[in-house]
PDB file of C-alpha atoms in Angstrom:
ATOM      1  CA  UNK A  15      36.037  94.883   7.759  1.00 89.00           C
ATOM      2  CA  UNK A  16      38.646  92.285   7.677  1.00 92.00           C
ATOM      3  CA  UNK A  17      41.701  92.854  10.007  1.00 94.00           C
ATOM      4  CA  UNK A  18      44.955  91.946   7.615  1.00 93.00           C
ATOM      5  CA  UNK A  19      47.728  92.841  10.643  1.00 94.00           C
ATOM      6  CA  UNK A  20      47.898  94.353  14.019  1.00 95.00           C
ATOM      7  CA  UNK A  21      51.207  95.266  15.710  1.00 95.00           C
ATOM      8  CA  UNK A  22      52.072  96.974  18.779  1.00 94.00           C
ATOM      9  CA  UNK A  23      54.020 100.333  18.050  1.00 95.00           C
ATOM     10  CA  UNK A  24      54.999 102.232  21.212  1.00 94.00           C
ATOM     11  CA  UNK A  25      53.794 103.368  24.827  1.00 94.00           C
ATOM     12  CA  UNK A  26      54.045 106.753  25.479  1.00 95.00           C
ATOM     13  CA  UNK A  27      53.781 108.594  28.489  1.00 92.00           C
ATOM     14  CA  UNK A  28      52.445 111.929  27.349  1.00 93.00           C
ATOM     15  CA  UNK A  29      50.187 113.014  24.097  1.00 95.00           C
ATOM     16  CA  UNK A  30      52.993 114.765  22.613  1.00 96.00           C
ATOM     17  CA  UNK A  31      55.174 111.434  22.354  1.00 96.00           C
ATOM     18  CA  UNK A  32      52.321 109.609  20.321  1.00 97.00           C
ATOM     19  CA  UNK A  33      52.574 108.626  16.957  1.00 97.00           C
ATOM     20  CA  UNK A  34      52.299 111.444  14.195  1.00 96.00           C
ATOM     21  CA  UNK A  35      48.403 111.858  14.015  1.00 96.00           C
ATOM     22  CA  UNK A  36      48.358 110.689  10.088  1.00 95.00           C
ATOM     23  CA  UNK A  37      45.332 108.153  10.504  1.00 96.00           C
ATOM     24  CA  UNK A  38      42.044 107.639  12.599  1.00 97.00           C
ATOM     25  CA  UNK A  39      42.712 106.648  16.089  1.00 98.00           C
ATOM     26  CA  UNK A  40      40.181 104.784  18.210  1.00 98.00           C
ATOM     27  CA  UNK A  41      40.987 104.870  22.148  1.00 98.00           C
ATOM     28  CA  UNK A  42      39.765 101.975  24.536  1.00 97.00           C
ATOM     29  CA  UNK A  43      39.345 103.063  28.095  1.00 96.00           C
ATOM     30  CA  UNK A  44      37.538 101.517  31.392  1.00 94.00           C
ATOM     31  CA  UNK A  45      37.732 100.713  34.624  1.00 90.00           C
ATOM     32  CA  UNK A  46      40.405  98.512  36.000  1.00 82.00           C
ATOM     33  CA  UNK A  47      39.795  94.866  35.624  1.00 85.00           C
ATOM     34  CA  UNK A  48      36.564  95.404  32.718  1.00 92.00           C
ATOM     35  CA  UNK A  49      38.317  93.043  30.372  1.00 91.00           C
ATOM     36  CA  UNK A  50      39.977  95.817  27.950  1.00 92.00           C
ATOM     37  CA  UNK A  51      42.842  94.070  26.603  1.00 91.00           C
ATOM     38  CA  UNK A  52      40.650  91.064  26.319  1.00 93.00           C
ATOM     39  CA  UNK A  53      38.558  92.801  24.442  1.00 95.00           C
ATOM     40  CA  UNK A  54      41.180  94.426  22.076  1.00 95.00           C
ATOM     41  CA  UNK A  55      42.562  91.071  21.678  1.00 95.00           C
ATOM     42  CA  UNK A  56      39.182  89.813  20.382  1.00 95.00           C
ATOM     43  CA  UNK A  57      38.663  92.610  17.907  1.00 96.00           C
ATOM     44  CA  UNK A  58      42.210  92.012  16.245  1.00 94.00           C
ATOM     45  CA  UNK A  59      42.018  88.400  16.178  1.00 92.00           C
ATOM     46  CA  UNK A  60      44.998  87.964  18.083  1.00 92.00           C
ATOM     47  CA  UNK A  61      45.185  86.803  21.669  1.00 89.00           C
ATOM     48  CA  UNK A  62      48.889  87.842  22.075  1.00 87.00           C
ATOM     49  CA  UNK A  63      48.578  91.567  21.082  1.00 91.00           C
ATOM     50  CA  UNK A  64      47.496  93.468  23.944  1.00 86.00           C
ATOM     51  CA  UNK A  65      48.867  91.986  27.598  1.00 78.00           C
ATOM     52  CA  UNK A  66      46.064  90.482  29.811  1.00 64.00           C
ATOM     53  CA  UNK A  67      46.955  90.649  33.406  1.00 55.00           C
ATOM     54  CA  UNK A  68      44.526  89.462  36.611  1.00 51.00           C
ATOM     55  CA  UNK A  69      46.084  92.233  38.649  1.00 51.00           C
ATOM     56  CA  UNK A  70      44.175  95.711  37.819  1.00 50.00           C
ATOM     57  CA  UNK A  71      45.920  98.772  36.730  1.00 51.00           C
ATOM     58  CA  UNK A  72      48.518  97.041  34.556  1.00 55.00           C
ATOM     59  CA  UNK A  73      48.418  99.680  31.705  1.00 66.00           C
ATOM     60  CA  UNK A  74      49.949 102.665  32.658  1.00 81.00           C
ATOM     61  CA  UNK A  75      51.121 104.536  29.732  1.00 90.00           C
ATOM     62  CA  UNK A  76      49.118 105.526  26.482  1.00 94.00           C
ATOM     63  CA  UNK A  77      49.627 102.345  23.650  1.00 94.00           C
ATOM     64  CA  UNK A  78      49.627 102.254  20.591  1.00 96.00           C
ATOM     65  CA  UNK A  79      48.366  99.491  17.951  1.00 96.00           C
ATOM     66  CA  UNK A  80      48.591  99.647  14.046  1.00 96.00           C
ATOM     67  CA  UNK A  81      45.971  98.226  12.210  1.00 97.00           C
ATOM     68  CA  UNK A  82      45.646  97.361   8.569  1.00 96.00           C
ATOM     69  CA  UNK A  83      42.305  96.217   7.597  1.00 94.00           C
ATOM     70  CA  UNK A  84      40.503  95.972   4.204  1.00 91.00           C
ATOM     71  CA  UNK A  85      37.273  96.316   3.351  1.00 79.00           C
ATOM     72  CA  UNK A  86      35.515  93.135   1.502  1.00 71.00           C
ATOM     73  CA  UNK A  87      33.152  95.248  -0.219  1.00 61.00           C
ATOM     74  CA  UNK A  88      35.283  98.386  -1.504  1.00 52.00           C
ATOM     75  CA  UNK A  89      37.242  98.567  -4.603  1.00 51.00           C
ATOM     76  CA  UNK A  90      40.545 100.104  -5.610  1.00 47.00           C
ATOM     77  CA  UNK A  91      41.818 102.881  -3.649  1.00 49.00           C
ATOM     78  CA  UNK A  92      39.528 102.663  -0.631  1.00 51.00           C
ATOM     79  CA  UNK A  93      40.123  98.725   0.100  1.00 75.00           C
ATOM     80  CA  UNK A  94      42.966  98.961   2.496  1.00 88.00           C
ATOM     81  CA  UNK A  95      43.202 101.454   5.622  1.00 92.00           C
ATOM     82  CA  UNK A  96      45.591 101.539   8.389  1.00 95.00           C
ATOM     83  CA  UNK A  97      44.865 103.308  11.759  1.00 97.00           C
ATOM     84  CA  UNK A  98      45.560 103.267  15.197  1.00 98.00           C
ATOM     85  CA  UNK A  99      43.828 101.370  18.368  1.00 97.00           C
ATOM     86  CA  UNK A 100      44.825 102.894  21.436  1.00 97.00           C
ATOM     87  CA  UNK A 101      44.662 101.496  24.851  1.00 95.00           C
ATOM     88  CA  UNK A 102      44.355 103.627  27.662  1.00 93.00           C
ATOM     89  CA  UNK A 103      45.327 103.122  31.406  1.00 87.00           C
ATOM     90  CA  UNK A 104      41.651 102.507  33.395  1.00 83.00           C
ATOM     91  CA  UNK A 105      40.126 105.228  35.378  1.00 81.00           C
ATOM     92  CA  UNK A 106      39.569 102.901  38.214  1.00 66.00           C
ATOM     93  CA  UNK A 107      43.137 102.961  39.403  1.00 60.00           C
ATOM     94  CA  UNK A 108      44.335 100.220  41.245  1.00 57.00           C
ATOM     95  CA  UNK A 109      46.886 100.650  44.125  1.00 63.00           C
ATOM     96  CA  UNK A 110      49.257 103.320  43.630  1.00 65.00           C
ATOM     97  CA  UNK A 111      50.069 106.685  45.108  1.00 70.00           C
ATOM     98  CA  UNK A 112      48.144 109.759  44.885  1.00 74.00           C
ATOM     99  CA  UNK A 113      50.894 111.361  43.154  1.00 77.00           C
ATOM    100  CA  UNK A 114      51.007 108.311  40.565  1.00 76.00           C
ATOM    101  CA  UNK A 115      47.073 108.467  39.930  1.00 75.00           C
ATOM    102  CA  UNK A 116      47.302 112.625  39.188  1.00 82.00           C
ATOM    103  CA  UNK A 117      49.842 111.959  36.892  1.00 84.00           C
ATOM    104  CA  UNK A 118      47.750 108.941  35.367  1.00 81.00           C
ATOM    105  CA  UNK A 119      44.783 111.403  35.274  1.00 87.00           C
ATOM    106  CA  UNK A 120      46.894 114.169  33.669  1.00 91.00           C
ATOM    107  CA  UNK A 121      48.239 111.985  30.990  1.00 93.00           C
ATOM    108  CA  UNK A 122      44.467 110.832  30.010  1.00 94.00           C
ATOM    109  CA  UNK A 123      42.579 114.282  30.063  1.00 95.00           C
ATOM    110  CA  UNK A 124      45.610 115.797  28.045  1.00 96.00           C
ATOM    111  CA  UNK A 125      45.326 113.199  25.518  1.00 97.00           C
ATOM    112  CA  UNK A 126      41.398 112.674  25.159  1.00 97.00           C
ATOM    113  CA  UNK A 127      41.377 116.470  24.971  1.00 97.00           C
ATOM    114  CA  UNK A 128      44.143 117.276  22.732  1.00 97.00           C
ATOM    115  CA  UNK A 129      44.974 114.216  20.216  1.00 97.00           C
ATOM    116  CA  UNK A 130      43.891 115.653  17.000  1.00 95.00           C
ATOM    117  CA  UNK A 131      43.397 112.470  15.060  1.00 96.00           C
ATOM    118  CA  UNK A 132      41.126 110.374  17.899  1.00 97.00           C
ATOM    119  CA  UNK A 133      37.983 109.861  16.123  1.00 98.00           C
ATOM    120  CA  UNK A 134      35.882 108.570  19.377  1.00 98.00           C
ATOM    121  CA  UNK A 135      36.583 106.883  22.496  1.00 98.00           C
ATOM    122  CA  UNK A 136      35.071 103.479  23.302  1.00 98.00           C
ATOM    123  CA  UNK A 137      33.998 103.574  27.023  1.00 98.00           C
ATOM    124  CA  UNK A 138      34.206  99.899  28.539  1.00 98.00           C
ATOM    125  CA  UNK A 139      31.515  98.864  31.042  1.00 97.00           C
ATOM    126  CA  UNK A 140      31.509  95.621  32.893  1.00 97.00           C
ATOM    127  CA  UNK A 141      27.900  94.317  32.105  1.00 97.00           C
ATOM    128  CA  UNK A 142      27.908  92.066  35.336  1.00 96.00           C
ATOM    129  CA  UNK A 143      27.308  95.267  37.423  1.00 96.00           C
ATOM    130  CA  UNK A 144      24.488  97.829  38.129  1.00 96.00           C
ATOM    131  CA  UNK A 145      25.840 101.113  37.191  1.00 96.00           C
ATOM    132  CA  UNK A 146      28.979 102.261  38.607  1.00 95.00           C
ATOM    133  CA  UNK A 147      29.496 106.027  39.596  1.00 94.00           C
ATOM    134  CA  UNK A 148      32.789 106.185  38.010  1.00 92.00           C
ATOM    135  CA  UNK A 149      31.527 104.945  34.771  1.00 95.00           C
ATOM    136  CA  UNK A 150      29.102 107.670  34.850  1.00 96.00           C
ATOM    137  CA  UNK A 151      31.032 110.379  36.208  1.00 94.00           C
ATOM    138  CA  UNK A 152      33.511 109.382  33.048  1.00 95.00           C
ATOM    139  CA  UNK A 153      30.837 109.636  30.701  1.00 96.00           C
ATOM    140  CA  UNK A 154      29.513 112.917  31.997  1.00 95.00           C
ATOM    141  CA  UNK A 155      33.168 114.243  31.973  1.00 94.00           C
ATOM    142  CA  UNK A 156      33.445 113.246  28.223  1.00 96.00           C
ATOM    143  CA  UNK A 157      30.102 114.968  27.576  1.00 95.00           C
ATOM    144  CA  UNK A 158      31.323 117.931  29.229  1.00 95.00           C
ATOM    145  CA  UNK A 159      34.744 117.827  26.744  1.00 95.00           C
ATOM    146  CA  UNK A 160      32.772 117.185  23.893  1.00 96.00           C
ATOM    147  CA  UNK A 161      34.534 114.132  22.818  1.00 97.00           C
ATOM    148  CA  UNK A 162      32.776 111.360  20.882  1.00 97.00           C
ATOM    149  CA  UNK A 163      32.234 107.920  22.472  1.00 98.00           C
ATOM    150  CA  UNK A 164      30.563 104.667  22.223  1.00 98.00           C
ATOM    151  CA  UNK A 165      29.612 102.401  25.345  1.00 98.00           C
ATOM    152  CA  UNK A 166      31.124  98.765  25.302  1.00 98.00           C
ATOM    153  CA  UNK A 167      29.537  96.381  27.828  1.00 98.00           C
ATOM    154  CA  UNK A 168      31.852  93.464  28.592  1.00 97.00           C
ATOM    155  CA  UNK A 169      32.105  90.133  30.119  1.00 96.00           C
ATOM    156  CA  UNK A 170      28.494  89.139  28.637  1.00 96.00           C
ATOM    157  CA  UNK A 171      29.311  85.584  28.866  1.00 94.00           C
ATOM    158  CA  UNK A 172      30.268  85.948  32.555  1.00 93.00           C
ATOM    159  CA  UNK A 173      26.806  86.207  33.821  1.00 92.00           C
ATOM    160  CA  UNK A 174      23.087  85.143  33.417  1.00 92.00           C
ATOM    161  CA  UNK A 175      21.995  87.131  30.309  1.00 94.00           C
ATOM    162  CA  UNK A 176      18.795  88.153  32.093  1.00 96.00           C
ATOM    163  CA  UNK A 177      20.950  90.094  34.671  1.00 97.00           C
ATOM    164  CA  UNK A 178      23.598  91.622  31.803  1.00 97.00           C
ATOM    165  CA  UNK A 179      20.665  93.059  30.150  1.00 97.00           C
ATOM    166  CA  UNK A 180      19.148  94.351  33.321  1.00 97.00           C
ATOM    167  CA  UNK A 181      22.301  95.818  33.999  1.00 97.00           C
ATOM    168  CA  UNK A 182      22.835  97.559  30.262  1.00 98.00           C
ATOM    169  CA  UNK A 183      19.286  98.784  30.668  1.00 98.00           C
ATOM    170  CA  UNK A 184      19.978 100.564  33.984  1.00 98.00           C
ATOM    171  CA  UNK A 185      22.834 102.127  32.902  1.00 98.00           C
ATOM    172  CA  UNK A 186      21.363 103.673  29.649  1.00 98.00           C
ATOM    173  CA  UNK A 187      18.426 104.820  32.002  1.00 97.00           C
ATOM    174  CA  UNK A 188      20.863 106.447  34.377  1.00 97.00           C
ATOM    175  CA  UNK A 189      22.131 108.139  31.317  1.00 97.00           C
ATOM    176  CA  UNK A 190      18.716 109.417  30.087  1.00 96.00           C
ATOM    177  CA  UNK A 191      18.043 111.249  33.600  1.00 95.00           C
ATOM    178  CA  UNK A 192      20.930 113.949  32.189  1.00 93.00           C
ATOM    179  CA  UNK A 193      21.461 112.978  28.535  1.00 95.00           C
ATOM    180  CA  UNK A 194      18.961 113.861  25.629  1.00 92.00           C
ATOM    181  CA  UNK A 195      20.596 111.561  23.198  1.00 94.00           C
ATOM    182  CA  UNK A 196      22.396 108.396  23.926  1.00 96.00           C
ATOM    183  CA  UNK A 197      25.536 107.051  22.278  1.00 96.00           C
ATOM    184  CA  UNK A 198      26.111 103.850  20.114  1.00 97.00           C
ATOM    185  CA  UNK A 199      26.393 101.017  22.464  1.00 97.00           C
ATOM    186  CA  UNK A 200      27.741  97.050  22.102  1.00 98.00           C
ATOM    187  CA  UNK A 201      27.217  94.169  24.193  1.00 98.00           C
ATOM    188  CA  UNK A 202      30.524  92.080  23.990  1.00 97.00           C
ATOM    189  CA  UNK A 203      32.093  88.784  24.698  1.00 96.00           C
ATOM    190  CA  UNK A 204      35.858  88.272  24.268  1.00 93.00           C
ATOM    191  CA  UNK A 205      35.253  84.453  24.504  1.00 93.00           C
ATOM    192  CA  UNK A 206      32.065  84.551  22.410  1.00 94.00           C
ATOM    193  CA  UNK A 207      33.495  87.158  20.144  1.00 95.00           C
ATOM    194  CA  UNK A 208      29.904  88.464  20.669  1.00 95.00           C
ATOM    195  CA  UNK A 209      29.527  92.160  19.244  1.00 97.00           C
ATOM    196  CA  UNK A 210      33.072  92.130  17.136  1.00 97.00           C
ATOM    197  CA  UNK A 211      31.262  92.368  13.800  1.00 96.00           C
ATOM    198  CA  UNK A 212      29.469  95.575  14.715  1.00 97.00           C
ATOM    199  CA  UNK A 213      32.331  97.026  16.455  1.00 97.00           C
ATOM    200  CA  UNK A 214      34.676  96.489  13.334  1.00 97.00           C
ATOM    201  CA  UNK A 215      31.715  97.812  11.058  1.00 96.00           C
ATOM    202  CA  UNK A 216      31.564 101.064  12.980  1.00 97.00           C
ATOM    203  CA  UNK A 217      35.162 101.289  12.896  1.00 97.00           C
ATOM    204  CA  UNK A 218      34.970 100.690   9.191  1.00 95.00           C
ATOM    205  CA  UNK A 219      32.247 103.479   8.474  1.00 94.00           C
ATOM    206  CA  UNK A 220      34.157 106.146  10.629  1.00 96.00           C
ATOM    207  CA  UNK A 221      37.382 105.166   8.593  1.00 94.00           C
ATOM    208  CA  UNK A 222      35.723 105.896   5.394  1.00 91.00           C
ATOM    209  CA  UNK A 223      34.364 109.298   6.954  1.00 92.00           C
ATOM    210  CA  UNK A 224      38.023 110.112   7.556  1.00 92.00           C
ATOM    211  CA  UNK A 225      39.130 109.352   4.261  1.00 88.00           C
ATOM    212  CA  UNK A 226      36.937 111.757   2.831  1.00 89.00           C
ATOM    213  CA  UNK A 227      37.824 114.543   5.390  1.00 87.00           C
ATOM    214  CA  UNK A 228      41.489 113.880   5.244  1.00 82.00           C
ATOM    215  CA  UNK A 229      42.264 112.985   1.534  1.00 69.00           C
ATOM    216  CA  UNK A 230      45.943 113.868   1.819  1.00 61.00           C
ATOM    217  CA  UNK A 231      46.575 111.906   5.474  1.00 62.00           C
ATOM    218  CA  UNK A 232      44.299 108.540   4.806  1.00 52.00           C
ATOM    219  CA  UNK A 233      46.328 106.359   6.915  1.00 51.00           C
ATOM    220  CA  UNK A 234      47.871 104.259   3.991  1.00 51.00           C
ATOM    221  CA  UNK A 235      51.504 104.234   5.299  1.00 47.00           C
TER     222      UNK A 235
END
């Protein structure tokens, strides 16, 4: 998949204010400071698309980006595809009032459970750390809600590869304690662009499935 363009569309305080659900949509979420903005920029090949910050909790709304991509192997009608990439607030919230955290939680839950064109959720996990309870709890919650998801281990370039591999294995083993089947997972580095092609390949496959299932709303404008 080749990214032809990527542009910011809107930031919404509620799923009902999001753009018309007329194209496939992929949401990215993780604990604060997991490297979400850097990963999104890496995937879209645009360092200025999502705003990065050293201060956790900067993302506080549902941020939509419209992506136009092309499949070099596709011909004719299916060659160009438009889809949404969504940047969601983190679930390991930064310093904020209890009321604000509750509002964020409700906004995220409503979006995940009610956004009809949401194809899958990419859950970002910091590969530098051993399994965190907040990540495992969020994964289990998506399972209870029956929401499809993949796991993206971030910042693989910022730690010894032996430690990264150990942490990834430990997280997946933790999941095996309660999950019969594990989701797809990717190990990434925003600096080295590791994992980019595999993530885009998966999105391309899901876009193709969307086109078949939604022939009249295939995201071509």
